[in-house]
Coordinates of C-alpha atoms and ligand atoms in Angstrom, one line a residue:
X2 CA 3.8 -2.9 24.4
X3 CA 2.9 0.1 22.6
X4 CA 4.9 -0.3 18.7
X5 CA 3.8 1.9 16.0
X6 CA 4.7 -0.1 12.0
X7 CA 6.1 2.1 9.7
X8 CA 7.3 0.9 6.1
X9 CA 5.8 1.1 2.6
X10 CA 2.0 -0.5 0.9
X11 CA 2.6 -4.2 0.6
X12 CA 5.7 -4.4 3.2
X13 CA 3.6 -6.7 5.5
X14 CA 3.0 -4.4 8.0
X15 CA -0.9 -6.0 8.5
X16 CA 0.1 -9.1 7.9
X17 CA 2.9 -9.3 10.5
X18 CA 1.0 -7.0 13.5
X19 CA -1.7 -9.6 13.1
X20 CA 0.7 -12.4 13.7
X21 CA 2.1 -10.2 17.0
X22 CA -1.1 -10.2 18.1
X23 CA -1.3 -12.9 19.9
X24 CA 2.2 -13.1 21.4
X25 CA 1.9 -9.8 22.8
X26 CA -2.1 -9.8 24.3
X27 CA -2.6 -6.0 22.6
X28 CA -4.8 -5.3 19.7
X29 CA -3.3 -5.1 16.2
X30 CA -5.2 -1.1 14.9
X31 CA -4.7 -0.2 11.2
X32 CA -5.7 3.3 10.3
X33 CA -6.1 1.7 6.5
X34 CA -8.8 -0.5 7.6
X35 CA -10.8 1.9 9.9
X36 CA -11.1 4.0 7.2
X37 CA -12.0 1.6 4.4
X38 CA -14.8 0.4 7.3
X39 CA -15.5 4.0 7.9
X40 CA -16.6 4.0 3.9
X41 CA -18.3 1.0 4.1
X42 CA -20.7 1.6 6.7
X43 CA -21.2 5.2 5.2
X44 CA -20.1 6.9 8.4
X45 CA -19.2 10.6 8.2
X46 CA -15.6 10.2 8.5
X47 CA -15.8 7.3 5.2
X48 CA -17.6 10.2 3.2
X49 CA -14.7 12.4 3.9
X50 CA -12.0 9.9 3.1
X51 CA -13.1 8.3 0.1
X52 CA -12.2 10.2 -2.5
X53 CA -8.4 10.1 -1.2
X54 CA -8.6 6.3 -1.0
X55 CA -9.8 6.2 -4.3
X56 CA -7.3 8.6 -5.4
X57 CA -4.2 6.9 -3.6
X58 CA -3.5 9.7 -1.5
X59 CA -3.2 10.1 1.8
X60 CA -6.0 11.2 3.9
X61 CA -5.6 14.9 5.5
X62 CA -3.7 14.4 8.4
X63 CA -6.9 16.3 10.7
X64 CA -9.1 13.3 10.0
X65 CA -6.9 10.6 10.9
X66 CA -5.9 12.0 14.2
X67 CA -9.2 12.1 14.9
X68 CA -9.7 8.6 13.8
X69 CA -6.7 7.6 16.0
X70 CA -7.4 9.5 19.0
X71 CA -11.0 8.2 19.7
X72 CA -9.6 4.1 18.8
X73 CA -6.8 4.6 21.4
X74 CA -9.5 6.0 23.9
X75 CA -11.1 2.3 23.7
X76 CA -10.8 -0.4 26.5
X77 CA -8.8 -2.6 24.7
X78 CA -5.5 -0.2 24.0
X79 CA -5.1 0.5 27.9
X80 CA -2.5 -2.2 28.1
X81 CA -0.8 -1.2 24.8
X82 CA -1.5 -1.8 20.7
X83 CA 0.1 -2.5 17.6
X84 CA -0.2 0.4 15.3
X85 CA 0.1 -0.1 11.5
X86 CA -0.7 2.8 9.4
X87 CA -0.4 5.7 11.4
X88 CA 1.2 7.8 12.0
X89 CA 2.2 8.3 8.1
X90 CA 3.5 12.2 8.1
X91 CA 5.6 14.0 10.2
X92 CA 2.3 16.2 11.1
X93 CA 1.1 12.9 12.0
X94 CA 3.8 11.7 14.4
X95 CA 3.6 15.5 16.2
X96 CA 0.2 15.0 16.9
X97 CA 0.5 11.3 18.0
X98 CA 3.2 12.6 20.8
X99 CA 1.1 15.2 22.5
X100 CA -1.7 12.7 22.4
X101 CA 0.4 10.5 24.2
X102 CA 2.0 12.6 26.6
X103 CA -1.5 13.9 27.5
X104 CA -2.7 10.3 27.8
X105 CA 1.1 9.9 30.1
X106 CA 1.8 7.0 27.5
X107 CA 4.2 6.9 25.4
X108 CA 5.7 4.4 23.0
X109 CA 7.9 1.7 22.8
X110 CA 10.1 1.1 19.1
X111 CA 8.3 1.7 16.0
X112 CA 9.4 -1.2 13.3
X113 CA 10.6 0.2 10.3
X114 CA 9.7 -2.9 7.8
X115 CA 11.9 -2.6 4.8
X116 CA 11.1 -3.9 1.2
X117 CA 12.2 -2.9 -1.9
X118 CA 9.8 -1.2 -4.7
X119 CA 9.9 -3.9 -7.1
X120 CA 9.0 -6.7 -4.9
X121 CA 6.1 -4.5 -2.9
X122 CA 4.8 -3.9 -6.7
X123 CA 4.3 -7.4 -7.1
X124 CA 3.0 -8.8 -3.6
X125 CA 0.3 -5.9 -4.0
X126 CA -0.4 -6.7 -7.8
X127 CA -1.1 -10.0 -6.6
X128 CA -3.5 -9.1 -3.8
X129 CA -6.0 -7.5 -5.3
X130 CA -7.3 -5.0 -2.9
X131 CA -9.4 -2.3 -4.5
X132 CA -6.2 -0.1 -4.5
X133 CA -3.9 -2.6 -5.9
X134 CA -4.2 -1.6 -9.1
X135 CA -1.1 -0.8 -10.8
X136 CA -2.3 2.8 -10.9
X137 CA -2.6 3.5 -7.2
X138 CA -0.1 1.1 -6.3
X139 CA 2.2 4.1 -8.1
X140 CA 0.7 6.7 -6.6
X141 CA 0.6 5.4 -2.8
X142 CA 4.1 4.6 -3.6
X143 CA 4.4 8.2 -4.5
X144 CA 3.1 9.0 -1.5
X145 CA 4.9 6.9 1.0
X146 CA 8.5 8.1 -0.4
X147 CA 7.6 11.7 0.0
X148 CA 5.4 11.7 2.9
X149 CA 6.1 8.9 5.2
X150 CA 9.3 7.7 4.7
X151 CA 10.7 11.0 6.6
X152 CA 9.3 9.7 9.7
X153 CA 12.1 7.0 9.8
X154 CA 14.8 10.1 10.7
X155 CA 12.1 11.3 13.2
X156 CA 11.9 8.2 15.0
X157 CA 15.7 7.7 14.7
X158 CA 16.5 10.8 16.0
X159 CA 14.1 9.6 18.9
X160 CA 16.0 6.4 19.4
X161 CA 12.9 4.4 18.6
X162 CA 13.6 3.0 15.4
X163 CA 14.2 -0.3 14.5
X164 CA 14.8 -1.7 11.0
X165 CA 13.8 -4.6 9.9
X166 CA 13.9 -6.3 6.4
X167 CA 10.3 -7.8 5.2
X168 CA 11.7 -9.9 2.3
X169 CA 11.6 -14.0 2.8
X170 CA 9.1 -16.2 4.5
X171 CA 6.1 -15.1 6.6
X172 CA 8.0 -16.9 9.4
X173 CA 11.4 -15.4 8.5
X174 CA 10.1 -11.8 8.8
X175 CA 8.2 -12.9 11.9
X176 CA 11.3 -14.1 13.6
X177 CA 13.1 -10.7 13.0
X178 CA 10.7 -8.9 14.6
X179 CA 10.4 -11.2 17.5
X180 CA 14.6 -11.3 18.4
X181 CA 14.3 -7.3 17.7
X182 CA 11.2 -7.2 20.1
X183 CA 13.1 -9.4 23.2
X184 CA 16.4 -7.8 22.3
X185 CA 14.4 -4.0 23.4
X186 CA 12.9 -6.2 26.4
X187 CA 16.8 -7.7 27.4
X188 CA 18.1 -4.3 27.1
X189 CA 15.0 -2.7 29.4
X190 CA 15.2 -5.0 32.2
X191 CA 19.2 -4.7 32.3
X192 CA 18.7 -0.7 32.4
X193 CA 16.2 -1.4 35.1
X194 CA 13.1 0.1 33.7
Ligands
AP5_336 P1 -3.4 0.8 4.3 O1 -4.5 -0.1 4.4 O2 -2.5 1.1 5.5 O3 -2.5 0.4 3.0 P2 -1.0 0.6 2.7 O4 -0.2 1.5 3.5 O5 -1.0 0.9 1.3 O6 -0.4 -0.8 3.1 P3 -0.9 -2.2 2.7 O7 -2.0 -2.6 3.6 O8 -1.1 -2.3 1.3 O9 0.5 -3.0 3.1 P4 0.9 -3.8 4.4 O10 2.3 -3.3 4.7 O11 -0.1 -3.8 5.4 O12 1.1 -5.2 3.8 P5 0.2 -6.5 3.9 O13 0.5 -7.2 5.2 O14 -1.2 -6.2 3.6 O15 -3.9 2.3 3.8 C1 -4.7 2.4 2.7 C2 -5.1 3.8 2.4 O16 -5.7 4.4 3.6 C3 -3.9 4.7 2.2 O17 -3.5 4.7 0.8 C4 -4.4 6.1 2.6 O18 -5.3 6.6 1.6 C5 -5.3 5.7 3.8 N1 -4.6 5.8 5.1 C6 -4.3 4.8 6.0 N2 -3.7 5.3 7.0 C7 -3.5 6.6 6.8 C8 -2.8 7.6 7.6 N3 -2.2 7.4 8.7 N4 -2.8 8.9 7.1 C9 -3.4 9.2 5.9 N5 -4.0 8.2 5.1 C10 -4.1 7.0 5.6 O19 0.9 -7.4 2.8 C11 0.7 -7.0 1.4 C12 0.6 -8.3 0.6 O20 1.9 -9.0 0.6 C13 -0.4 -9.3 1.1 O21 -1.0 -10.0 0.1 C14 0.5 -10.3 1.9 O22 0.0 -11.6 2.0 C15 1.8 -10.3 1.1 N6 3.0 -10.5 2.0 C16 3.2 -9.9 3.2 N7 4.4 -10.3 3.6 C17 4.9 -11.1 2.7 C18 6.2 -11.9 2.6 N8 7.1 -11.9 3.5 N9 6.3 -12.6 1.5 C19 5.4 -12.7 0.5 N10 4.2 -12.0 0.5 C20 4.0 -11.2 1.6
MG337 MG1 -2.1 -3.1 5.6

């Protein structure tokens, strides 16, 4: 399965690709944690992307393609992956489909996980990750509504999208992504694909 997770900071995205990992045998790739590794262990690519981190920006689209394209050339994604993070701009999303049609991939259903701003506000206030402050909670907020969230009419226009609300239990969201995931597989194996 190759599904990309699209949907604002503190919609679950990480939280529910992790849980996905295991039913679906792929690994779960966020473009969020590569890069905040990429800073810790003071590799090139960290150095360049810090100050947007910092800042609560997103990080030029050049440098995570690059960042993307070398993880997907890895073992592990030949069977498929669970992408959460990337891609984030429409820019992004152009690049991600010729890499994919020159790797003869291509993808599945991206997951559009849906939450609205007050409740992301507090589940990220309440984390406590160096950008959870209320600050740059704002700003990546700022950033996902003018930046990100126009993928969602890409993809739709692409017939890939799938909406799905993140509020209620871990296991509630869980379970929507699961009947969404074997209602794609149901309707594959009836087209005979
Ligand atoms: P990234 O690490 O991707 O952060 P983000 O987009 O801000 O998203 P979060 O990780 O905060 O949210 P999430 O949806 O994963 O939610 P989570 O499961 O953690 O990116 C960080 C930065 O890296 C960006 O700002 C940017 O600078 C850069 N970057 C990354 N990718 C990039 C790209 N492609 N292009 C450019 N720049 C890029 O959940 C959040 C919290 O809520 C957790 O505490 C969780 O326990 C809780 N929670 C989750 N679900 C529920 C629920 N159902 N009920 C109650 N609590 C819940
Ligand atoms: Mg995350």
């Amino acid at each position: 399965m190759r599904i990309v997770f699209l949907g604002p900071p503190g919609a679950g995205k990480g939280t529910q690709a992790n849980r996905l990992m295991a039913d679906l045998g792929v690994p779960h790739l966020s473009t969020g944690e590569l890069l905040r590794e990429a800073v810790r262990l003071h590799k090139p690519l960290g150095l360049q992307a810090k100050a947007f981190l910092d800042a609560g920006r997103l990080v030029p689209d050049s440098v995570v393609l690059e960042l993307a394209e070398q993880r997907l050339r890895q073992d592990d994604c030949r069977r498929g992956w669970l992408l959460d993070g990337f891609p984030r701009t429409v820019a992004q999303a152009e690049g991600f489909d010729q890499m994919l049609q020159a790797a003869g991939g291509r993808l599945d259903m991206v997951i559009d996980v849906e939450v609205d701003r007050e409740t992301l506000e507090a589940r990220l206030l309440s984390r406590g990750r160096s950008d959870d402050s209320p600050e740059l909670i704002r700003k990546r907020l700022h950033e996902y509504y003018e930046l990100t969230r126009p993928l969602t009419d890409y993809y739709r226009q692409r017939g890939l999208l799938r909406a799905v609300s993140g509020i209620g239990t871990l296991d509630e969201v869980l379970t929507r992504i699961r009947n969404v995931l074997s209602a794609d597989v149901q309707l594959s194996d009836r087209a005979g694909r």
